[in-house]
mmCIF file of C-alpha atoms and ligand atoms in Angstrom:
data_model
loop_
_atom_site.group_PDB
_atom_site.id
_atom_site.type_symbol
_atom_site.label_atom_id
_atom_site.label_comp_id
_atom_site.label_asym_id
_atom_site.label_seq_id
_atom_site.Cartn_x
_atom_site.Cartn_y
_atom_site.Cartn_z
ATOM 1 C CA UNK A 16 0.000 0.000 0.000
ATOM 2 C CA UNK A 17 1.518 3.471 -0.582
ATOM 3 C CA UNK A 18 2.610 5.863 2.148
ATOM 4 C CA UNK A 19 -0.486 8.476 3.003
ATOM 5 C CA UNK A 20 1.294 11.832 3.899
ATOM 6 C CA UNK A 21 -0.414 14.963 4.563
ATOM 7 C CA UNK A 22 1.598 17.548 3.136
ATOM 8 C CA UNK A 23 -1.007 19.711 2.291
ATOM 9 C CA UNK A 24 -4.796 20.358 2.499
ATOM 10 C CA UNK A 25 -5.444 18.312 -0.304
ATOM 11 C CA UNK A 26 -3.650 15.151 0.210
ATOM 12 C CA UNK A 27 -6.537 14.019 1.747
ATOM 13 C CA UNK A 28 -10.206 13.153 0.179
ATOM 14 C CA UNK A 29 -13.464 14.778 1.017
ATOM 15 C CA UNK A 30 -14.413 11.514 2.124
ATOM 16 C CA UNK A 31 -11.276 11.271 4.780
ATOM 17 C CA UNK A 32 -11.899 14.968 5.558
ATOM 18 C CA UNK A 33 -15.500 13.646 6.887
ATOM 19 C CA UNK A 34 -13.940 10.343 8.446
ATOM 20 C CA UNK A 35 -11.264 12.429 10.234
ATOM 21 C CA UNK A 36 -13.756 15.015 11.557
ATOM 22 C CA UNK A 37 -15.893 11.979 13.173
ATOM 23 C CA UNK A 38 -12.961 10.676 14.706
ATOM 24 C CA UNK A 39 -12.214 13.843 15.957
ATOM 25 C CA UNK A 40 -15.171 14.168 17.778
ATOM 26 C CA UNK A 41 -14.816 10.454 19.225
ATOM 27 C CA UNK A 42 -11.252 11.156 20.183
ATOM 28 C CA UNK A 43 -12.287 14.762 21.833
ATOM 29 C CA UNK A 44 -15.213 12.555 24.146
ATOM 30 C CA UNK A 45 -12.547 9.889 25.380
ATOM 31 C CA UNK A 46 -11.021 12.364 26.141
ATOM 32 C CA UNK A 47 -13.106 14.133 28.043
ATOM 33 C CA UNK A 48 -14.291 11.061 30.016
ATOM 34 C CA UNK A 49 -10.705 10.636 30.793
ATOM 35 C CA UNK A 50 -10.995 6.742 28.551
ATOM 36 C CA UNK A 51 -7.969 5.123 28.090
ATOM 37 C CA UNK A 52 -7.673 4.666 23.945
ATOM 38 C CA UNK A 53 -4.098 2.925 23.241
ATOM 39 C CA UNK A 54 -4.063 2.358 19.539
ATOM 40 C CA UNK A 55 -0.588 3.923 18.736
ATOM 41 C CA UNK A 56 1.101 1.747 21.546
ATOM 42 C CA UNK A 57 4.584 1.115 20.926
ATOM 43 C CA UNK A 58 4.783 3.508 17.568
ATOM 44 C CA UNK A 59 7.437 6.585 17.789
ATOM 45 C CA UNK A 60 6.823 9.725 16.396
ATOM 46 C CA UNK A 61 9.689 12.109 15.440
ATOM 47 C CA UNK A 62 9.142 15.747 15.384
ATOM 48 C CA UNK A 63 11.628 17.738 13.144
ATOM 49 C CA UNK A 64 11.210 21.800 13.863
ATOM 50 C CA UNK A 65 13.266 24.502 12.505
ATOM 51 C CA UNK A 66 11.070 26.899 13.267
ATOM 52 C CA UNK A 67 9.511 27.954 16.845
ATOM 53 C CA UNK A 68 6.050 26.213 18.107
ATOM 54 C CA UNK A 69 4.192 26.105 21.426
ATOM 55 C CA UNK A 70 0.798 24.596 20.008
ATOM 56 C CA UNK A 71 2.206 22.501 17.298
ATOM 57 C CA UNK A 72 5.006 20.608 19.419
ATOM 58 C CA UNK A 73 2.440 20.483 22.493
ATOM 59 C CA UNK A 74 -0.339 18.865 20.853
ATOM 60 C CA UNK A 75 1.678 16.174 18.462
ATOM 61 C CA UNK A 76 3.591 15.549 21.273
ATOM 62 C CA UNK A 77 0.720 15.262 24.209
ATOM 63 C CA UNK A 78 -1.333 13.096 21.623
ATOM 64 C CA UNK A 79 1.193 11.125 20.739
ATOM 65 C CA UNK A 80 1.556 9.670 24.460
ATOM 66 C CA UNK A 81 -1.972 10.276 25.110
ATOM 67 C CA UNK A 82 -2.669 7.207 22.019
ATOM 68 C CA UNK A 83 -0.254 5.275 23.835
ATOM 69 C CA UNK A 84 2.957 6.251 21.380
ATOM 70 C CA UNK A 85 5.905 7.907 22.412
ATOM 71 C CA UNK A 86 7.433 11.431 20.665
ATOM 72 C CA UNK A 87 10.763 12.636 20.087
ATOM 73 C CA UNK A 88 11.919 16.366 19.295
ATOM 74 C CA UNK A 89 14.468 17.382 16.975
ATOM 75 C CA UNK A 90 15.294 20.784 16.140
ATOM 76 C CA UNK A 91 17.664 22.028 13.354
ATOM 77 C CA UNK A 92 20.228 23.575 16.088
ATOM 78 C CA UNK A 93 21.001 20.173 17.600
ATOM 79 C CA UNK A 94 20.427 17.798 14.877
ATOM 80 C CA UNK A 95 22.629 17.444 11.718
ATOM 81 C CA UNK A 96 19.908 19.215 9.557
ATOM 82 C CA UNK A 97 21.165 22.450 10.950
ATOM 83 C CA UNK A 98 24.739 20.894 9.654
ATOM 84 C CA UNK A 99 24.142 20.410 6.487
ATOM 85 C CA UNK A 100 22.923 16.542 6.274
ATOM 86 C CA UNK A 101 21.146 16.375 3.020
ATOM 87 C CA UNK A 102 17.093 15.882 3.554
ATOM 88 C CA UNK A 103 16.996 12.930 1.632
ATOM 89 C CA UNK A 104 19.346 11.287 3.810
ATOM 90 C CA UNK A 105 18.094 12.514 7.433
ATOM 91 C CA UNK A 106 15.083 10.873 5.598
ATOM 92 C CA UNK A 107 16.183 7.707 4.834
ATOM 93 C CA UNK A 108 17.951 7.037 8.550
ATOM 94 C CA UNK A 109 14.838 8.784 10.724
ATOM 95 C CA UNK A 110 11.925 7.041 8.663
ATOM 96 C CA UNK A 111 13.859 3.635 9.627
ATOM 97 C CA UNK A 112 13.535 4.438 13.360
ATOM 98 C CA UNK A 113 10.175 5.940 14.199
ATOM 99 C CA UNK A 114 6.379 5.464 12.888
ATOM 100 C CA UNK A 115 5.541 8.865 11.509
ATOM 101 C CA UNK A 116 7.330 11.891 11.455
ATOM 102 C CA UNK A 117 6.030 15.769 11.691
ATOM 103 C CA UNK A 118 8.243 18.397 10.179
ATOM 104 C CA UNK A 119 7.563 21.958 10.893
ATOM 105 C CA UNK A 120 9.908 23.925 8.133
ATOM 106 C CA UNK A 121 10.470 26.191 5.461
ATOM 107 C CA UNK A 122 10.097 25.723 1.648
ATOM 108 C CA UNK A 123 7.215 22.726 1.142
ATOM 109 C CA UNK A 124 9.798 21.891 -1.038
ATOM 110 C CA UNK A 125 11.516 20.295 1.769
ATOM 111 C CA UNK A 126 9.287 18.488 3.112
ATOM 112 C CA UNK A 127 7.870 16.816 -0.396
ATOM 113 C CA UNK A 128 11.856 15.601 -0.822
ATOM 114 C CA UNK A 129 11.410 13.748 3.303
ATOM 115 C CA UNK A 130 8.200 12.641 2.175
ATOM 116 C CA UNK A 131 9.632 11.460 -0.921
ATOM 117 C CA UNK A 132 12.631 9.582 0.407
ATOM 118 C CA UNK A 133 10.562 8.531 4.047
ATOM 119 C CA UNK A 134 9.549 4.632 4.720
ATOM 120 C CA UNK A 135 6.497 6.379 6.823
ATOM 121 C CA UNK A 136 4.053 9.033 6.978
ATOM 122 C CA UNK A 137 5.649 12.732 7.035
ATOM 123 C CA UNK A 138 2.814 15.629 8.152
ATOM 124 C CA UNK A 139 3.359 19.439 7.716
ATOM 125 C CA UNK A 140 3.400 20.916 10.822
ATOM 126 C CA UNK A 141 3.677 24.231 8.425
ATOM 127 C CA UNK A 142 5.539 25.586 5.956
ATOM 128 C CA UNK A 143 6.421 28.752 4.023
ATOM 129 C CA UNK A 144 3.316 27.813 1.887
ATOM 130 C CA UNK A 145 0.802 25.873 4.071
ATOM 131 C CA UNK A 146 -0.563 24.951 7.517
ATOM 132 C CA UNK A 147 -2.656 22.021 6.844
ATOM 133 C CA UNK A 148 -2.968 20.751 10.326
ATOM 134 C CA UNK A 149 -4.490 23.988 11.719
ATOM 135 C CA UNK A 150 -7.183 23.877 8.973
ATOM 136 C CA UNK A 151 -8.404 20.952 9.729
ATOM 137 C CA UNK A 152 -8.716 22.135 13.622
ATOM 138 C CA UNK A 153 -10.017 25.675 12.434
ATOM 139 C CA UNK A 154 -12.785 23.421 10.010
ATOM 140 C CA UNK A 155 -13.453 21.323 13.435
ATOM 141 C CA UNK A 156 -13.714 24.120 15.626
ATOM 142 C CA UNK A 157 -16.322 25.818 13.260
ATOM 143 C CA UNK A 158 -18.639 22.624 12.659
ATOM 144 C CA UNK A 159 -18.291 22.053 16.335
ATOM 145 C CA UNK A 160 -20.228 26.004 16.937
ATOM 146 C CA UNK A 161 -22.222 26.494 14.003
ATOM 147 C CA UNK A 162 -22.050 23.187 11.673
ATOM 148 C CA UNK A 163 -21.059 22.340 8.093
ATOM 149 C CA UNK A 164 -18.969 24.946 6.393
ATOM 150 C CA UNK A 165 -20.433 24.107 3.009
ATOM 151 C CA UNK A 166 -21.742 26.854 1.715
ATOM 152 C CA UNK A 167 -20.708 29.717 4.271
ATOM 153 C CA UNK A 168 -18.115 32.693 3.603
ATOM 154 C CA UNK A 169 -15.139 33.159 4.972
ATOM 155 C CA UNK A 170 -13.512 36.375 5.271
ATOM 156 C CA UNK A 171 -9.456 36.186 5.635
ATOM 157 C CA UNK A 172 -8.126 39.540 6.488
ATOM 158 C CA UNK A 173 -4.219 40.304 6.689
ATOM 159 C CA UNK A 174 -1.431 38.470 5.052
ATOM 160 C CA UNK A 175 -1.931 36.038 2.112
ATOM 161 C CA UNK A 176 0.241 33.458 3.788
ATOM 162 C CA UNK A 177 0.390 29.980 4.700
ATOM 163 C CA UNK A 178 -3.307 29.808 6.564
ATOM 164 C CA UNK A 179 -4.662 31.604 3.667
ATOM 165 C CA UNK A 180 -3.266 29.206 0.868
ATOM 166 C CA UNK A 181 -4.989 26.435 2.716
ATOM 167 C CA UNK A 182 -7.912 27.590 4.023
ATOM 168 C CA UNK A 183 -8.260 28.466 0.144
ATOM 169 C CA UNK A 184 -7.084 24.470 -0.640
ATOM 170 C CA UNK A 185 -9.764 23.735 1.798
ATOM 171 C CA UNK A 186 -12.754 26.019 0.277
ATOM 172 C CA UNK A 187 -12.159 24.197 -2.718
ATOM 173 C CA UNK A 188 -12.488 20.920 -1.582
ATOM 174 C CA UNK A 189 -15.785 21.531 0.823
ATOM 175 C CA UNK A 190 -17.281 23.649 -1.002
ATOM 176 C CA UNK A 191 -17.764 27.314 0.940
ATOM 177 C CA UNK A 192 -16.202 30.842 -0.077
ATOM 178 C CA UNK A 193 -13.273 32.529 1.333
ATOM 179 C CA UNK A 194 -13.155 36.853 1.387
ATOM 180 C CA UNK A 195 -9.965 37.956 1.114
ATOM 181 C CA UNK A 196 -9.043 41.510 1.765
ATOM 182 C CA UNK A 197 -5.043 42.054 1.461
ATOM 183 C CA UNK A 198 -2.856 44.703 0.587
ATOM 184 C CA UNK A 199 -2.461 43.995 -3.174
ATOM 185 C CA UNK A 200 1.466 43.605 -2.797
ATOM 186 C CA UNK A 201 0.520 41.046 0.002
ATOM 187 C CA UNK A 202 -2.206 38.654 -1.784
ATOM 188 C CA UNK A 203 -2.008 35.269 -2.683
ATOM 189 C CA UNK A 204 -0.636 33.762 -5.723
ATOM 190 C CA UNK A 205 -2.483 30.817 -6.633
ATOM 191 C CA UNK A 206 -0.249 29.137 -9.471
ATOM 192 C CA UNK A 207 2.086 29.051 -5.738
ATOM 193 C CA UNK A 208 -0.941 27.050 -3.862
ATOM 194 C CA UNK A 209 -1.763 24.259 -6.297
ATOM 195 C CA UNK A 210 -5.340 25.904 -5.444
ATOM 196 C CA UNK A 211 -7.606 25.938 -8.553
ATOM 197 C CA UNK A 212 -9.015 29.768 -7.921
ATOM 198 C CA UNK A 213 -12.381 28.871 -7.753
ATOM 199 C CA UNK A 214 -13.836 29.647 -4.205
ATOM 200 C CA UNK A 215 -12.077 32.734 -3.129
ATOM 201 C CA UNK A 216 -12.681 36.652 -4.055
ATOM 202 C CA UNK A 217 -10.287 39.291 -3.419
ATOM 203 C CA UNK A 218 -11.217 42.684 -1.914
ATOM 204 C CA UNK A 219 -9.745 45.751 -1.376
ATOM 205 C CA UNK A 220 -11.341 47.011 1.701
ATOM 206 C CA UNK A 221 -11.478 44.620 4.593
ATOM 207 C CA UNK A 222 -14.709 46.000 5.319
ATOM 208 C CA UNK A 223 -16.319 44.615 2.151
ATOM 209 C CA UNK A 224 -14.557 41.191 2.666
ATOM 210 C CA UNK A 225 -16.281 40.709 6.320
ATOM 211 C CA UNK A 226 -19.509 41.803 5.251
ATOM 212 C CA UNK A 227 -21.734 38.968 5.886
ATOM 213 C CA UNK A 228 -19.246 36.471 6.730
ATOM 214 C CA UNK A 229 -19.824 33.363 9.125
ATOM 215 C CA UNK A 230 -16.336 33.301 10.370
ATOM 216 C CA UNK A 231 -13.901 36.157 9.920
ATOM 217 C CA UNK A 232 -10.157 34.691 10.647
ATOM 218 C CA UNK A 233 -6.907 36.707 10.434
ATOM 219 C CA UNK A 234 -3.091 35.976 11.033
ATOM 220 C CA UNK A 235 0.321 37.813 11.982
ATOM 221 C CA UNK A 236 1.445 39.993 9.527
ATOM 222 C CA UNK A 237 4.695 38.814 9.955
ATOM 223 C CA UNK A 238 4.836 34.914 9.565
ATOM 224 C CA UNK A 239 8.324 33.247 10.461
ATOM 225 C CA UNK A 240 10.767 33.340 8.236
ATOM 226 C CA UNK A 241 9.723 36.530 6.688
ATOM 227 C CA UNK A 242 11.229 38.620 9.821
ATOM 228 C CA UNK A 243 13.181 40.850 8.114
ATOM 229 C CA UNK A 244 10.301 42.642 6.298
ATOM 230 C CA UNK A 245 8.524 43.491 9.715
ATOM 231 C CA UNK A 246 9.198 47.100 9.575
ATOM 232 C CA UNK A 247 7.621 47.295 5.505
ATOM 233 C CA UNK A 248 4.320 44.699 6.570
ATOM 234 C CA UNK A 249 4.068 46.707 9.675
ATOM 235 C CA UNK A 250 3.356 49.712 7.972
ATOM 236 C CA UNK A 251 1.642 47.766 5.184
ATOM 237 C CA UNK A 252 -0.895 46.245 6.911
ATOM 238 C CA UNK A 253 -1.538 49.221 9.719
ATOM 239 C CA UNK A 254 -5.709 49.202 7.763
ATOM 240 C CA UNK A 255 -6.075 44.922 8.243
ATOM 241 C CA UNK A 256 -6.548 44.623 11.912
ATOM 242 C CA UNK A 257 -9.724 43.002 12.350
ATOM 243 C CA UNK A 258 -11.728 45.155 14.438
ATOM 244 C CA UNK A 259 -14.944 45.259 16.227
ATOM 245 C CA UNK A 260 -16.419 47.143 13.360
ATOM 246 C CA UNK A 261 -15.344 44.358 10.801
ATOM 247 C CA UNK A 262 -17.132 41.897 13.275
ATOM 248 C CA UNK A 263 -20.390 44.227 13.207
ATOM 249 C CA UNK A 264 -20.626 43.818 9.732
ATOM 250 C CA UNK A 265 -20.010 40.433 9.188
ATOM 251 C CA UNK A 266 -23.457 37.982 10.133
ATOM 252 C CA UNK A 267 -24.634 37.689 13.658
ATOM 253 C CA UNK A 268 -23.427 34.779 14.622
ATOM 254 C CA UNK A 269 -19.962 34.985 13.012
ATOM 255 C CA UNK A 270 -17.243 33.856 14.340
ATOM 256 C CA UNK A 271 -13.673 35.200 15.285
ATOM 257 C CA UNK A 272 -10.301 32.417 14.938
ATOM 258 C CA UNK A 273 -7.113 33.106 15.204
ATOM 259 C CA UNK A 274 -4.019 30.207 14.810
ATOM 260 C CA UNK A 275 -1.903 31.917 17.398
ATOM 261 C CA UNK A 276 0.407 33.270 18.601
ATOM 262 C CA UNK A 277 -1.289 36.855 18.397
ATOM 263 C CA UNK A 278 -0.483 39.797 17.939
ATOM 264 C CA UNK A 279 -3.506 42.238 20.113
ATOM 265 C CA UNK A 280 -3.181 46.219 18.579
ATOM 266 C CA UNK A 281 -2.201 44.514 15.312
ATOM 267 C CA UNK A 282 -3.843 42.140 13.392
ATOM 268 C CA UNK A 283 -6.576 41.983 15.540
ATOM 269 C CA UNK A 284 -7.829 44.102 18.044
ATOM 270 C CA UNK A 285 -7.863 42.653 21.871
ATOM 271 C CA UNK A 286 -11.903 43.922 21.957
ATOM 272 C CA UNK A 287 -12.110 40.661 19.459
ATOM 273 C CA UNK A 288 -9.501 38.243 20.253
ATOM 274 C CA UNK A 289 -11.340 38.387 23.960
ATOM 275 C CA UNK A 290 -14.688 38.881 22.639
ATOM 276 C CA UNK A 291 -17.666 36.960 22.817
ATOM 277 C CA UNK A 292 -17.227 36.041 19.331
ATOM 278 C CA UNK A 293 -13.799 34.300 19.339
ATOM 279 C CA UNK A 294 -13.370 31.013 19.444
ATOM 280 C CA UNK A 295 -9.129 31.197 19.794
ATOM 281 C CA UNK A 296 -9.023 28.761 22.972
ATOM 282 C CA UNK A 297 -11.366 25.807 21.212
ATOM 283 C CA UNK A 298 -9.354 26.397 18.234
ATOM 284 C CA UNK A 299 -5.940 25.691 19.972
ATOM 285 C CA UNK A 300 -7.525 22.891 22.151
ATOM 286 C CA UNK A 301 -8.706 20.878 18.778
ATOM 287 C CA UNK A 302 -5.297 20.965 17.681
ATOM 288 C CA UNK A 303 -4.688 18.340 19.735
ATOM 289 C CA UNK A 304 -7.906 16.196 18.760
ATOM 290 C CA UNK A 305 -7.768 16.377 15.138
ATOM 291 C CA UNK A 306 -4.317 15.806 15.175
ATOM 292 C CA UNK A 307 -4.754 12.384 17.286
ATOM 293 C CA UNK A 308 -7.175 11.670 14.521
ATOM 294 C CA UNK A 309 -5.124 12.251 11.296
ATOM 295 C CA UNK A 310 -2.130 10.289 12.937
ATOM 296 C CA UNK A 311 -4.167 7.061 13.486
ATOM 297 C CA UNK A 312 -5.423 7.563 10.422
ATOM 298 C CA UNK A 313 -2.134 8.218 8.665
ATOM 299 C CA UNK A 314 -0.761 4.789 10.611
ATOM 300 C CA UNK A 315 -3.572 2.415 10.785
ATOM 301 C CA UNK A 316 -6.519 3.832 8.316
ATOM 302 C CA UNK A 317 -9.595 3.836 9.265
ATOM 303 C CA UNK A 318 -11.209 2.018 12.041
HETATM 304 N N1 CP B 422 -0.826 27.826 15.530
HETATM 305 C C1 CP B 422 0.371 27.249 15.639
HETATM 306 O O1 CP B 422 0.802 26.446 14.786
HETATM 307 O O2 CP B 422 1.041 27.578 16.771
HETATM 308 P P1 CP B 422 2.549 27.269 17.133
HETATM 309 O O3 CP B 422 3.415 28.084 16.222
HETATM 310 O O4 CP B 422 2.692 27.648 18.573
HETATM 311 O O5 CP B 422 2.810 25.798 16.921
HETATM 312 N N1 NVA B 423 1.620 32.302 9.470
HETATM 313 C C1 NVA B 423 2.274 32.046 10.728
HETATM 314 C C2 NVA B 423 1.558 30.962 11.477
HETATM 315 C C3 NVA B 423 2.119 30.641 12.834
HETATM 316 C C4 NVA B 423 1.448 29.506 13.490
HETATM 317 C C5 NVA B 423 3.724 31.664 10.473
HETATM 318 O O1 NVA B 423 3.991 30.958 9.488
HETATM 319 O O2 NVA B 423 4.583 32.088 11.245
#
């Protein structure tokens, strides 16, 4: 059988988006009744990061040993990656010693040349280009407070960056409209995203992008990697903070998500990250069940 990865969005099926959603929610109430669930006993994952996390390390690693599997970190400073050890070998030797391994990096190009020389699943923890693993605990989050996303609107205000090009992959594939409202310099590229251009409008003014939208959702202007243009997005993006006056326009009942970490008096204003509307702590928290799900997926499909 061939090697499942999840390297972006749309490695996976609408079908498996569905299946990993339900087992989300399964996962999420064993949880919560404190049930033991062992199905990853024995199995190692390997976590490769060369960029910072809190959420991403916490919740592959918590789940991990919370499935009954163990998880070890390696970082680019103490590893031979940060020595120049060609990808393709790191890949060969760690996919001979662990289960699954998640690589948080830059270019996806280095991750497709792990994936493409690993014995076992390799999962984006993000890249330059996507964050696939967030989506699918954004997508969870929102079904869990209002239901399905097909059909709704979207509106992504800020940076066209890695969140954007896959909540974009992800529009696509369930069917619901992203708004995007960047400055112009700043938008998405979609012959970049492997995204088909189908489900997304751009706008100029914010405002217009949030109007009627069930979920507005925003980033930091500055992604990592990128932290030597600060001072230029800083001033570029000074009209994109999602305010309270976005959220008035967009539908009653929308919603407010952030990935995290945030940035309050920036890209969003604290009135809405700590407002009734935002859903930032359920978000984080589903990291870890949606994750839990995609790696038993990913190692023993589906139940
Ligand atoms: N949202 C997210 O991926 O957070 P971390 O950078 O803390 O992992
Ligand atoms: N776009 C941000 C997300 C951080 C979780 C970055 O890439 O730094």
């Amino acid at each position: 059988m061939p090697i499942k990865h999840f390297l972006q969005f749309n490695d996976i099926s609408k079908d498996e988006f569905d299946y990993l959603m339900k087992s989300s929610r399964d996962i999420k109430a064993r949880f919560k009744r404190y049930e033991p669930y062992y199905p990853l006993q024995d199995r190692t994952l390997v976590m490769i990061f060369e960029k910072a996390s809190t959420r991403t390390r916490l919740s592959f690693e918590a789940g991990m040993h919370q499935l009954g599997g163990s998880a070890i970190y390696l970082n680019t400073k103490d590893s031979q990656l940060g020595r120049g050890e060609p990808v393709e070998d790191a890949a060969q030797v760690i996919s001979r010693m662990c289960d699954i391994v998640m690589i948080r990096t830059y270019e996806q190009e280095i991750i497709e040349r792990f994936a493409a020389n690993s014995r076992v699943p390799v999962v984006n923890g993000l890249t330059n280009e996507y964050h696939p693993c967030q989506i699918l605990a954004d997508i969870f989050t929102f079904i869990e407070h209002r239901g399905s996303i097909q059909g709704k609107t979207v509106a992504w205000v800020g940076d066209g960056n890695n969140m954007c090009a896959t909540w974009l992959q992800a529009a696509e594939m369930l069917d619901f409209k992203v708004n995007i409202s960047t400055p112009s310099d700043y938008n998405i590229d979609p012959a970049k995203t492997n995204i088909k251009g189908t489900h997304h409008e751009w706008f100029e003014d914010p405002m217009d992008a949030c109007k009627g939208a069930d979920l507005v959702t925003t980033d930091v202007w500055t992604s990592m990697g990128f932290e030597n243009e600060n001072k230029a997005r800083r001033r570029a993006f000074a009209d994109f903070q999602v305010d309270t006056e976005m959220m008035d326009v967009a539908h009653p009942e929308a919603l407010f998500m952030h990935c995290l970490p945030a940035h309050r008096g920036e890209e969003v204003a604290a009135e809405v990250i700590d407002g009734p509307k935002s859903v930032v702590w359920d978000e984080a928290e589903n990291r870890l069940h949606t994750q839990k799900a995609l790696m038993e997926f990913l190692l023993l499909g589906r139940k």
